[in-house]
Coordinates of C-alpha atoms in Angstrom, one line a residue:
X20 CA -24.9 -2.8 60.9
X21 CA -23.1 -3.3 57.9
X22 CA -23.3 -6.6 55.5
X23 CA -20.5 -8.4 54.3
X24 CA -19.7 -7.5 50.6
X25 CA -19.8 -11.8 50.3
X26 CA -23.2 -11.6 51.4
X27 CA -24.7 -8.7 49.3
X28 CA -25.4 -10.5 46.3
X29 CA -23.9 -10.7 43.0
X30 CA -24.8 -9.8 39.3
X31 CA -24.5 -12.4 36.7
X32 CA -25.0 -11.5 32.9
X33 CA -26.4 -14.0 30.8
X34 CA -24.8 -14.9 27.5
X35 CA -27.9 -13.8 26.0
X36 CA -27.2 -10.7 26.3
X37 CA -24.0 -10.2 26.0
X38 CA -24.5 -11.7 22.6
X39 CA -27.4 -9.3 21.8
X40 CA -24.8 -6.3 22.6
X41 CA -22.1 -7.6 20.5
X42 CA -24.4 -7.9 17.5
X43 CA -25.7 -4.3 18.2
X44 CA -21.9 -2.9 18.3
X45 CA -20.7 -4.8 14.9
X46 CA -23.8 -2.8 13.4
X47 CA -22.5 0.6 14.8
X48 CA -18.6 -0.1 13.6
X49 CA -19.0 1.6 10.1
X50 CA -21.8 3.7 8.7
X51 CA -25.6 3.2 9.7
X52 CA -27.0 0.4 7.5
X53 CA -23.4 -0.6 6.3
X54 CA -22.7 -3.8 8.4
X55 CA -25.5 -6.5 9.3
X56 CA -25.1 -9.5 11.4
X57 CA -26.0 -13.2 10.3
X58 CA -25.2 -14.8 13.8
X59 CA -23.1 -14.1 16.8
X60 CA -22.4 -16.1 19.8
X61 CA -20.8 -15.2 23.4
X62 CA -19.4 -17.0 26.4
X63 CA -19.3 -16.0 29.7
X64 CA -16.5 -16.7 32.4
X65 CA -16.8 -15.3 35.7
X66 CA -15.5 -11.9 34.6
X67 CA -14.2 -12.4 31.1
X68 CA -16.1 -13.0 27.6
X69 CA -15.6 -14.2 24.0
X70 CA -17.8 -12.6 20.9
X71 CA -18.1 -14.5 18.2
X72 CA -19.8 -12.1 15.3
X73 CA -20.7 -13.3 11.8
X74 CA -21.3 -9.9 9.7
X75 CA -22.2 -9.1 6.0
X76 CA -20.1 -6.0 5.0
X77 CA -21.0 -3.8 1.7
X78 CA -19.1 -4.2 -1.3
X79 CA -16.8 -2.7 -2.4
X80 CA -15.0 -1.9 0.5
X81 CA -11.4 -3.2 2.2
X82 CA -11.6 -5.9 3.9
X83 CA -9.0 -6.3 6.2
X84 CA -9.2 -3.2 7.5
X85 CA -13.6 -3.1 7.5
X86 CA -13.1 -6.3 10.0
X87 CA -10.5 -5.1 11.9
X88 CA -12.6 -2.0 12.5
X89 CA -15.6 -4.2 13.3
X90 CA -13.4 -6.3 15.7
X91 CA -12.3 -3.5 17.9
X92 CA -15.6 -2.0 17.9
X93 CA -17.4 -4.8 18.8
X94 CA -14.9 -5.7 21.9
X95 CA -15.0 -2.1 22.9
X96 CA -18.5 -1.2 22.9
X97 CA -19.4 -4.9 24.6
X98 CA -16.5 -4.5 27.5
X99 CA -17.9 -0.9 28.2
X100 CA -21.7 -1.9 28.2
X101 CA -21.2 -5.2 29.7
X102 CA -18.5 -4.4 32.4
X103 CA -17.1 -7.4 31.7
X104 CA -13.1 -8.0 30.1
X105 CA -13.4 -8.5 26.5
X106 CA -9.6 -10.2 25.7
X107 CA -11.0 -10.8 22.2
X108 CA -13.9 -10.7 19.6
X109 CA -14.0 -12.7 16.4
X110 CA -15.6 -11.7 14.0
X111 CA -16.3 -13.3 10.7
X112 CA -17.0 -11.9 6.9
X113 CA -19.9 -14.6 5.7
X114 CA -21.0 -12.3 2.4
X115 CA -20.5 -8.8 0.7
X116 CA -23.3 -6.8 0.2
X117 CA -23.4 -4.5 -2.9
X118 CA -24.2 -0.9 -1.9
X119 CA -27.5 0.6 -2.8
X120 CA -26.8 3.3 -6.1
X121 CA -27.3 6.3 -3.4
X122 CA -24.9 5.1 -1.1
X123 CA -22.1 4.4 -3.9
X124 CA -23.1 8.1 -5.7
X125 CA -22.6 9.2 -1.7
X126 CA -19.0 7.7 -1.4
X127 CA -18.0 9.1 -4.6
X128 CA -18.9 13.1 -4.2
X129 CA -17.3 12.8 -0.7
X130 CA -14.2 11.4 -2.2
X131 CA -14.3 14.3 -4.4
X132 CA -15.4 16.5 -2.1
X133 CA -12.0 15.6 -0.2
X134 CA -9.8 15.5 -3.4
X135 CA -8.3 19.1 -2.8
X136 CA -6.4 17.3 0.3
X137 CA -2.9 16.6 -0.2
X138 CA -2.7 12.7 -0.6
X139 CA 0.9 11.5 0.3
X140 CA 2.7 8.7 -2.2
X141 CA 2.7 5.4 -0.5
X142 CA 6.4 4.9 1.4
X143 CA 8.0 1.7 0.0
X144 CA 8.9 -0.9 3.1
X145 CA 12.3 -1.5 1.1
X146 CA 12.9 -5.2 3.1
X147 CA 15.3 -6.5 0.4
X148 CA 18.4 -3.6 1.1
X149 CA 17.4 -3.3 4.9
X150 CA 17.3 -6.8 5.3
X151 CA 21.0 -7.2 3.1
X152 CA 22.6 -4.2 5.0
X153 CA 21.4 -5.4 8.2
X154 CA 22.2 -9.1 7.4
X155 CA 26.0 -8.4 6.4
X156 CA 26.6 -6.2 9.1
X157 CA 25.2 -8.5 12.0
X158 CA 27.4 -11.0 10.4
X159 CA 30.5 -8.9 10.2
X160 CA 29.8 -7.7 14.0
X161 CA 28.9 -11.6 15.0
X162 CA 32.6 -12.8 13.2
X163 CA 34.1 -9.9 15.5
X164 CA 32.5 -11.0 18.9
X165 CA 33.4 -13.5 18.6
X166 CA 37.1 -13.1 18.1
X167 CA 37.2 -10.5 21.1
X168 CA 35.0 -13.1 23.8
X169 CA 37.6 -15.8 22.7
X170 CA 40.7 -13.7 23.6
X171 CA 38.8 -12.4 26.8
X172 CA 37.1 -15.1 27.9
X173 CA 38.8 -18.1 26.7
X174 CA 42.8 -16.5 26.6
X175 CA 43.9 -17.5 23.2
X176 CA 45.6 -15.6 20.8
X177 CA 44.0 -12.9 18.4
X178 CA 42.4 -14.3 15.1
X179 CA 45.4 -13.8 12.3
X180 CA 43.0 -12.3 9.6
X181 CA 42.1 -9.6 12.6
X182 CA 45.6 -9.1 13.2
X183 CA 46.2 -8.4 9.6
X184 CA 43.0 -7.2 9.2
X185 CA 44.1 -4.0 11.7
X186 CA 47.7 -3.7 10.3
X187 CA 46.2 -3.3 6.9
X188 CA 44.2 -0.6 8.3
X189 CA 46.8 0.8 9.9
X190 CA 49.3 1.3 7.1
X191 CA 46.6 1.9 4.4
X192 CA 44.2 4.3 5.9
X193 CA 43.6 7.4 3.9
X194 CA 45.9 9.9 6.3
X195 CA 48.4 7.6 4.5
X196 CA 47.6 8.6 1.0
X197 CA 47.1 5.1 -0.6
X198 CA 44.3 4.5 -2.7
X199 CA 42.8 1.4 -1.4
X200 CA 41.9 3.6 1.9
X201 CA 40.8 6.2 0.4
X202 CA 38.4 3.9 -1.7
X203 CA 37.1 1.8 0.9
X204 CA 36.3 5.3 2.7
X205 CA 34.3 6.5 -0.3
X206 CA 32.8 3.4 -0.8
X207 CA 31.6 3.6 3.2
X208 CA 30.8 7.2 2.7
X209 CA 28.7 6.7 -0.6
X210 CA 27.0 3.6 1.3
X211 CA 25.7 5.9 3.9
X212 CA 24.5 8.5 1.5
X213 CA 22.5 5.8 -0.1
X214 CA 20.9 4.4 3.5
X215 CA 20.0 8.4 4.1
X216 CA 18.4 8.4 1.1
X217 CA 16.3 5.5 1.0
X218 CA 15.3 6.4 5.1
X219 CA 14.0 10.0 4.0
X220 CA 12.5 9.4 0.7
X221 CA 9.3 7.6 0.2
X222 CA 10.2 5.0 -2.5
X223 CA 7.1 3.1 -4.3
X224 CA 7.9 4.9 -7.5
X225 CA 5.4 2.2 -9.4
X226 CA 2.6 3.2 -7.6
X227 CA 0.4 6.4 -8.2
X228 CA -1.6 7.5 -5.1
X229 CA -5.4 7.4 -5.2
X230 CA -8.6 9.2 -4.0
X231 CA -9.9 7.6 -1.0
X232 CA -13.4 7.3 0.5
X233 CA -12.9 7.7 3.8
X234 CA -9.9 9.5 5.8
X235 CA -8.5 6.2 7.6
X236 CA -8.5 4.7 4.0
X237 CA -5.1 4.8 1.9
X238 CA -5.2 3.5 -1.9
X239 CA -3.0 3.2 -4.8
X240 CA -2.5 2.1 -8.4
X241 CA 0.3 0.6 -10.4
X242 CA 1.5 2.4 -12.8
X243 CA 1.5 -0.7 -15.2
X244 CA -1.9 -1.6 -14.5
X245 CA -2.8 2.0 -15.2
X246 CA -0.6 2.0 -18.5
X247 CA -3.2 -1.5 -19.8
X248 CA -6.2 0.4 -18.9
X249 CA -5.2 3.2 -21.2
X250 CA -3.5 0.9 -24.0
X251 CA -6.9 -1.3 -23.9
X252 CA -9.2 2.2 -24.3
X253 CA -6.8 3.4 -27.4
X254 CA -6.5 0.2 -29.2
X255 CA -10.0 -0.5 -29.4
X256 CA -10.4 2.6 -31.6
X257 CA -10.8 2.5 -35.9
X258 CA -7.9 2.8 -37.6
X259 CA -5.5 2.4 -34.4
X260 CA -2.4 0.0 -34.2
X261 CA 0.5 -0.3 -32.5
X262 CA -0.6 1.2 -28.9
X263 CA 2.1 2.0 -26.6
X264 CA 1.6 3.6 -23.2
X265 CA 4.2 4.9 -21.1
X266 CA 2.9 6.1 -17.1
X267 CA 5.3 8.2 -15.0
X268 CA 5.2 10.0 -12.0
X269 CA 3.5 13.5 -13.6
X270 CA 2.3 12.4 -17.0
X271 CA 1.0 9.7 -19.6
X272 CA 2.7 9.0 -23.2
X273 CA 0.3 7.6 -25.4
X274 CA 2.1 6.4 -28.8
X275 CA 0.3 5.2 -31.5
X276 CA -0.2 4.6 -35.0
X277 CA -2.8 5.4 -37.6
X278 CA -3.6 2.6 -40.5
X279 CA -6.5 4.1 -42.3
X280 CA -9.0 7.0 -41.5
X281 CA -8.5 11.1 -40.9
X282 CA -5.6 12.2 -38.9
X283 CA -6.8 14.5 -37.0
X284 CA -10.2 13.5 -36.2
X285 CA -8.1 10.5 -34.6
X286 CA -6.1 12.1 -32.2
X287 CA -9.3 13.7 -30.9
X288 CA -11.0 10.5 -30.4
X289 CA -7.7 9.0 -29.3
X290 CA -7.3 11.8 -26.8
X291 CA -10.9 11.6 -25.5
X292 CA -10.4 7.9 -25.0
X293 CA -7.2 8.1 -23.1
X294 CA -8.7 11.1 -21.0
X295 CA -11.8 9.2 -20.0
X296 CA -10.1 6.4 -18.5
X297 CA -7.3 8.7 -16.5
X298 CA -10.1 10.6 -15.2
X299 CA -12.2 7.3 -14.0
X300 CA -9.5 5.5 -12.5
X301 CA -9.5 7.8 -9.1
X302 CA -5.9 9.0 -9.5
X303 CA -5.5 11.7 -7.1
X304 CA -3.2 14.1 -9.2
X305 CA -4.3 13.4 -13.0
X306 CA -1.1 13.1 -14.9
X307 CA -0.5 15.6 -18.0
X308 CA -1.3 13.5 -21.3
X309 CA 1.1 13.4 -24.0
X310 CA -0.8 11.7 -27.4
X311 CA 1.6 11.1 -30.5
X312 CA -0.3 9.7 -33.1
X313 CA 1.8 8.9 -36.8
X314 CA 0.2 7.3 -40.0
X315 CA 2.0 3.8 -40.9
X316 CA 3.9 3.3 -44.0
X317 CA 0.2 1.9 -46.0
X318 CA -1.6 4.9 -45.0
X319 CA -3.6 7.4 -47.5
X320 CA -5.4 10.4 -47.2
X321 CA -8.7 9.5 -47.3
X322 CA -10.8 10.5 -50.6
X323 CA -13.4 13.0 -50.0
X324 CA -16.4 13.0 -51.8
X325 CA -16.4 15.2 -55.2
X326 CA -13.4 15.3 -55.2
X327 CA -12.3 12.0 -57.7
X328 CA -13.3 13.5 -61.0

C-alpha cells in the first residue's frame, strides 16, 4: 500500500540555517581568510529565499567586481546546499580590511610571476561616434519611412525634397562624371573606412595596460597620470627645473633642465629617479626612457677643489 505523497511529510528549512550557509559561502567567494562576514540575514518562502550578507573585504582590491563575485557565490552555493531558489543575494561592503604584509608580498610575486602573459590594451567603448553615426542615420531612415508609409498607406503624393532628392541622384551620380557624385561617394566610402577602423582596432590610446593580480582582473593607467608621477620624482631632485614629461604608447620623454650642480652625475640621478617610478607603477610593458637633460642659461661648471689658485 502506497501513501499519498500529501501525506508523507514535508521538509522545512529554518532561516537559521539558511543564514548560517550564506555566511559560510560569502567566506569561500575569494581566497581563504580574504572575505569575513559581520552579519547576514535570510528569509524563507515556501520554496524561494533572500540572503542578505554584510562582508568585510581586504584592501586593496576592486570592488565592484570582489562584490559581484561574492553575490553570485553566495546565491550559488546557498541554492545548491539549501535546495531552495535563490532569485537574489545582497550582499553589502561594511569595511576594508588591509591585507596582512605576506598576503600583499603573495599578490605581488604572482603578478610577476604572470607578467610574461600577453596583456591586451583596454578596447575603448567609443559611445560619442557610435552614438552620432547611429543617431543621424536612424533619423535619416525615420524622415524616409515616413515619406514611403504616407504614400502607401495614406495615398498622397511623394515628398518634393524626395522627388528632387532622387533626380539629383539620378543626373549627378558618378557613372555621370560630375563631381558632386563622385564626392558624396568618396565621402561615403571614406566614412566606412573610418567605422571599419574604429570596429577592429582597440582605441584607449590614453591608457597603458597594467599587471594584474588575478586572471579575471583587468587594470590600467593613464598615461597623464603616469606622466605626474614621473614629473613629481624628477623635480624633486637638486639642481632640477623645468620638468617636462611626455608618456606614449612605447616610451617616456623626460625633459629637463639643470640650474646648478654636475651634469652628468644628474642625468644618472635623474634617470634612476624616473626608472624607479616606471618600474613601481605595475605597467605591464615598461616603456623605453628617453632623459634630456640641458644646463640653463645661469649655469656654471662647478669649481672643484684645488683647482682656484
Amino acid at each position: 500500500m502506497s501513501v499519498p505523497a500529501a501525506d508523507r511529510g514535508a521538509t522545512k528549512i529554518a532561516d537559521r540555517a539558511v543564514r548560517r550557509i550564506a555566511g559560510r559561502a560569502a567566506t569561500e567567494a575569494l581566497a581563504p581568510g580574504e572575505v569575513r562576514t559581520d552579519r547576514s540575514t535570510a528569509s524563507v518562502r515556501g520554496r524561494r529565499a533572500r540572503v542578505d550578507v554584510a562582508v568585510t573585504l581586504p584592501y586593496p582590491t576592486v570592488l565592484d567586481e570582489s562584490g559581484e563575485r561574492v553575490r553570485s557565490h553566495v546565491a550559488d552555493r546557498t541554492a545548491r546546499l539549501t535546495g531552495l531558489v535563490v532569485p537574489s543575494a545582497r550582499v553589502r561592503v561594511r569595511a576594508l580590511r588591509v591585507r596582512p604584509a605576506k598576503a600583499v608580498e603573495a599578490t605581488r610575486e604572482a603578478a610577476e610571476a604572470g607578467g610574461g602573459a600577453r596583456v591586451r590594451r583596454p578596447w575603448s567603448a567609443r559611445r560619442v561616434p557610435v552614438a552620432v553615426t547611429a543617431l543621424v542615420a536612424a533619423t535619416a531612415c525615420g524622415v524616409f519611412l515616413y515619406d514611403v508609409l504616407a504614400v502607401h498607406a495614406a495615398g498622397r503624393a511623394p515628398a518634393r525634397w524626395r522627388a528632387d532628392f532622387m533626380e539629383w541622384l539620378a543626373t549627378h551620380g558618378p557613372h555621370r562624371g560630375v563631381w558632386p557624385g563622385a564626392v558624396a561617394a568618396f565621402a561615403v566610402f571614406c566614412l566606412g573606412v573610418w567605422l571599419m577602423v574604429l570596429a577592429v582596432t582597440p582605441g584607449s590610446r590614453g591608457r597603458l595596460p597594467m599587471r594584474a593580480p588575478l586572471s579575471d582582473v583587468h587594470a590600467a593607467i593613464d598615461r597623464r597620470a603616469l606622466a605626474s608621477l614621473v614629473r613629481d620624482a624628477v623635480s624633486g631632485l637638486p639642481g632640477i627645473t623645468r620638468a617636462r614629461v611626455r608618456v606614449g604608447r612605447r616610451g617616456v620623454t623626460v625633459r629637463a633642465g639643470l640650474a646648478f650642480g654636475e651634469l652628468e652625475p644628474a642625468r644618472t640621478a635623474l634617470t634612476e629617479a624616473a626608472e624607479r617610478v616606471l618600474g613601481s607603477s605595475g605597467v605591464a610593458r615598461p616603456p623605453r626612457l628617453r632623459v634630456r637633460l640641458r644646463t640653463e642659461p645661469a649655469w656654471r661648471a662647478p669649481v672643484r677643489g684645488g683647482e682656484d689658485g
